[in-house]
PDB file of C-alpha atoms in Angstrom:
ATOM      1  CA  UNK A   1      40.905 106.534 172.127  1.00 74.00           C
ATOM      2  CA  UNK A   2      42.122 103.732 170.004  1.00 76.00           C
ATOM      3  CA  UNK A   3      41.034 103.686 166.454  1.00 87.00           C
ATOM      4  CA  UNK A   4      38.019 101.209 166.193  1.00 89.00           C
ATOM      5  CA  UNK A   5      39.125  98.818 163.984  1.00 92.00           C
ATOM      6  CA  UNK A   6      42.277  97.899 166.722  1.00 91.00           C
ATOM      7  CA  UNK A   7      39.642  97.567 169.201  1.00 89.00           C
ATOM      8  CA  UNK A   8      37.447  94.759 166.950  1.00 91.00           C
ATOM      9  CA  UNK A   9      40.800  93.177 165.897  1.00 92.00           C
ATOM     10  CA  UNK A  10      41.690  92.218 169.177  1.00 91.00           C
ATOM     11  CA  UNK A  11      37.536  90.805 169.820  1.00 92.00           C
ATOM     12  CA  UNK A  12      37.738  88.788 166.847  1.00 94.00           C
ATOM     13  CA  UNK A  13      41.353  87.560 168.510  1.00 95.00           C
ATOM     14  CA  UNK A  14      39.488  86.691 171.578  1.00 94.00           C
ATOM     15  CA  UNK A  15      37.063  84.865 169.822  1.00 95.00           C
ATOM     16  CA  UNK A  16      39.256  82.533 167.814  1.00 96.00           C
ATOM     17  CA  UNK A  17      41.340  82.120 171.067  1.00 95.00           C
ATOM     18  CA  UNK A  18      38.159  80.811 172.666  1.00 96.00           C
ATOM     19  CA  UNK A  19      37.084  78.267 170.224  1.00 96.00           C
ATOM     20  CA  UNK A  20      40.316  76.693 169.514  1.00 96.00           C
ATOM     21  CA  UNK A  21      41.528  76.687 173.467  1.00 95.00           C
ATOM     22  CA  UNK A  22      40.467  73.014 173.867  1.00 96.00           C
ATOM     23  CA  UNK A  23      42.153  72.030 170.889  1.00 95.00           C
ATOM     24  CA  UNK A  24      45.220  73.991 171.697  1.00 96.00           C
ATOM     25  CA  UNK A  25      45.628  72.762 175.043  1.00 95.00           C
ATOM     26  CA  UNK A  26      45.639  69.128 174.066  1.00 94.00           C
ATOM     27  CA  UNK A  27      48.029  69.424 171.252  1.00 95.00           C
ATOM     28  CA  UNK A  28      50.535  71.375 173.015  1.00 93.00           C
ATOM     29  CA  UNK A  29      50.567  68.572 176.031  1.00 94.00           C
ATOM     30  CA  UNK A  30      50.519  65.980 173.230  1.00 94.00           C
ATOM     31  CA  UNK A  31      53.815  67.685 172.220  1.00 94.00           C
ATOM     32  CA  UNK A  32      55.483  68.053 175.710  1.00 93.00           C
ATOM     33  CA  UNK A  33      54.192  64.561 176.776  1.00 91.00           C
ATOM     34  CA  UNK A  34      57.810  62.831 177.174  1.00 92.00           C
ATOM     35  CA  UNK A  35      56.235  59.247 177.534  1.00 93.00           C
ATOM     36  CA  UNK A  36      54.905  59.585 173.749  1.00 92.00           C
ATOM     37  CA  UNK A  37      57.205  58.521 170.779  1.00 92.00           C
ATOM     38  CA  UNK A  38      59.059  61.161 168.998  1.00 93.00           C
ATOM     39  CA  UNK A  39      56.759  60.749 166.216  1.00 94.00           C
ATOM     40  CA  UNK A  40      53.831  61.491 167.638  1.00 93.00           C
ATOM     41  CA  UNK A  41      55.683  64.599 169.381  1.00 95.00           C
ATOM     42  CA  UNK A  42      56.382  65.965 165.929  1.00 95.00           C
ATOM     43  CA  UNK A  43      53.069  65.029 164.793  1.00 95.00           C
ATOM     44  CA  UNK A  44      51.462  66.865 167.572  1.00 95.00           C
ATOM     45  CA  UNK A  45      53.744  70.095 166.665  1.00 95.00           C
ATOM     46  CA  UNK A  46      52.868  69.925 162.488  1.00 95.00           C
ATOM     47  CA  UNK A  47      48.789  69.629 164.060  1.00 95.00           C
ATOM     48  CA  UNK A  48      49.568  73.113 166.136  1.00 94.00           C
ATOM     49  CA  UNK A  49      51.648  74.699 163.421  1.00 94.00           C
ATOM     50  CA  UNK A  50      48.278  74.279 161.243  1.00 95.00           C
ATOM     51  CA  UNK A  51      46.188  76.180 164.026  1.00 95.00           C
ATOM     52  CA  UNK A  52      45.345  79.919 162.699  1.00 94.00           C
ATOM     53  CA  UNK A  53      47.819  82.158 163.821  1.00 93.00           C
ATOM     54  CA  UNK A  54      45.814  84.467 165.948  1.00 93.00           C
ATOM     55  CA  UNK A  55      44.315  81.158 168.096  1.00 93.00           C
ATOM     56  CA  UNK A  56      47.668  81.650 170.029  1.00 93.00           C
ATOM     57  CA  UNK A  57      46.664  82.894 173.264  1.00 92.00           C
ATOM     58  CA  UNK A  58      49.733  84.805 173.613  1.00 93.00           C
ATOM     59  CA  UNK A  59      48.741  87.106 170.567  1.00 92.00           C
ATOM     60  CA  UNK A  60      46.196  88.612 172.969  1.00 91.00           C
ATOM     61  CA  UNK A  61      46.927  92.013 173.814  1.00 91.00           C
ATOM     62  CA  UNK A  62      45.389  93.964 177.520  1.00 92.00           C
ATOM     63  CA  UNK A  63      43.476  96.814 176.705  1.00 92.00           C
ATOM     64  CA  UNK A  64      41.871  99.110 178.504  1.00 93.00           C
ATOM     65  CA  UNK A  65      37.847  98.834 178.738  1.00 90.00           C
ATOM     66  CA  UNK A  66      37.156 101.718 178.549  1.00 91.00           C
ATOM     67  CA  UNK A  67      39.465 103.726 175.934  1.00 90.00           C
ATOM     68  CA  UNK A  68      41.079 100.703 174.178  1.00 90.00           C
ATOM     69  CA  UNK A  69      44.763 101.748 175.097  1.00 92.00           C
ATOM     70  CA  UNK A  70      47.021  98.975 174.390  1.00 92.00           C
ATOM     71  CA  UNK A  71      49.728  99.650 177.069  1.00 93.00           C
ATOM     72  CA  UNK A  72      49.763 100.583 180.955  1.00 94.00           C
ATOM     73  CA  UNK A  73      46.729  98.484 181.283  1.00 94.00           C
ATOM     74  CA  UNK A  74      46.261  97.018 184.896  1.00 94.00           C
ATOM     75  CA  UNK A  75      44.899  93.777 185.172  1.00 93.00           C
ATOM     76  CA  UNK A  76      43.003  94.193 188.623  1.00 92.00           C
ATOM     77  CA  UNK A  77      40.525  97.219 187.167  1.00 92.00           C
ATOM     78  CA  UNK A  78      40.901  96.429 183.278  1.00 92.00           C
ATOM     79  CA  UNK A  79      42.098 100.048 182.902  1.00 94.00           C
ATOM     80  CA  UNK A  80      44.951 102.296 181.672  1.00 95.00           C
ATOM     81  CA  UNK A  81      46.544 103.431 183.985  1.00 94.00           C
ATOM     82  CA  UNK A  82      45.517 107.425 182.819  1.00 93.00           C
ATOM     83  CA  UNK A  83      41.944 106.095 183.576  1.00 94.00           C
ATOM     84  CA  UNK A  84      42.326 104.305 186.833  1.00 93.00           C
ATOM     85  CA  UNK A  85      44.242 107.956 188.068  1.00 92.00           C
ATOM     86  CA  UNK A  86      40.469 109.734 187.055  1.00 92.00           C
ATOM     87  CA  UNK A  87      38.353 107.604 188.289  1.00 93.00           C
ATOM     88  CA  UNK A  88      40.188 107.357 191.515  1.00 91.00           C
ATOM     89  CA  UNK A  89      40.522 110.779 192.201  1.00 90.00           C
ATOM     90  CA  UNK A  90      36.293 111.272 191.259  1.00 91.00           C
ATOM     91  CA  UNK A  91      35.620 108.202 194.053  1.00 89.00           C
ATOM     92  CA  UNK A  92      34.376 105.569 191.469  1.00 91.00           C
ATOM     93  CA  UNK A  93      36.855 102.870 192.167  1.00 90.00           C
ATOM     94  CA  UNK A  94      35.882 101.584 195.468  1.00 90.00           C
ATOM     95  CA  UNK A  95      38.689 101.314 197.956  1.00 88.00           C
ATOM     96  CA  UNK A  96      41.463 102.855 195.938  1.00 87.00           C
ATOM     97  CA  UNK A  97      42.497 106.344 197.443  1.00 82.00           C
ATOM     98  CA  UNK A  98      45.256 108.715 196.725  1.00 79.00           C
ATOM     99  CA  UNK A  99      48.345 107.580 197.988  1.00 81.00           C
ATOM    100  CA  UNK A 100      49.778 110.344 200.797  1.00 79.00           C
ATOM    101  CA  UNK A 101      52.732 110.261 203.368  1.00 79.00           C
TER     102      UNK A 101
END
């Protein structure tokens, strides 16, 4: 289990992700726009620089649901991959069986 405080870390990550997405988007496609001048560009870039840090999307880290592991997450179930291997072998994940040939 991950300690708790990693856990809220990342929530409060997803949060500020979420309310400066809009504002993200449109300065980053301000500052890839080629038709704009190359002042505007820059200005555009200085505006995103002045973001907070953690409303980068790509600071977001995959966990796992249930145990909060950090790594060998799998998108599909939201799981580690330690977890998806129990719960398929109990029959809770629908349609996933163990592999055999």
């Amino acid at each position: 289990m991950a300690k708790k405080a990693l856990i809220e870390r990342e929530l409060k990550r997803d949060k500020l992700v979420a309310k400066y997405a809009k504002k993200h988007a449109e300065l980053k496609a301000a500052s890839n726009d080629q038709k704009k001048s190359e002042a505007e560009r820059m200005a555009a870039r200085l505006e995103l620089q002045k973001l907070p840090r953690n409303a980068n999307p790509t600071r977001q880290r995959n966990r796992c649901s249930i145990t909060g592991r950090p790594r060998g997450t799998f998108r599909q179930f939201g799981l580690a991959r330690s977890k998806i291997r129990e719960l398929a072998f109990a029959g809770d994940i629908p349609g996933v069986t163990k592999a055999s040939w």
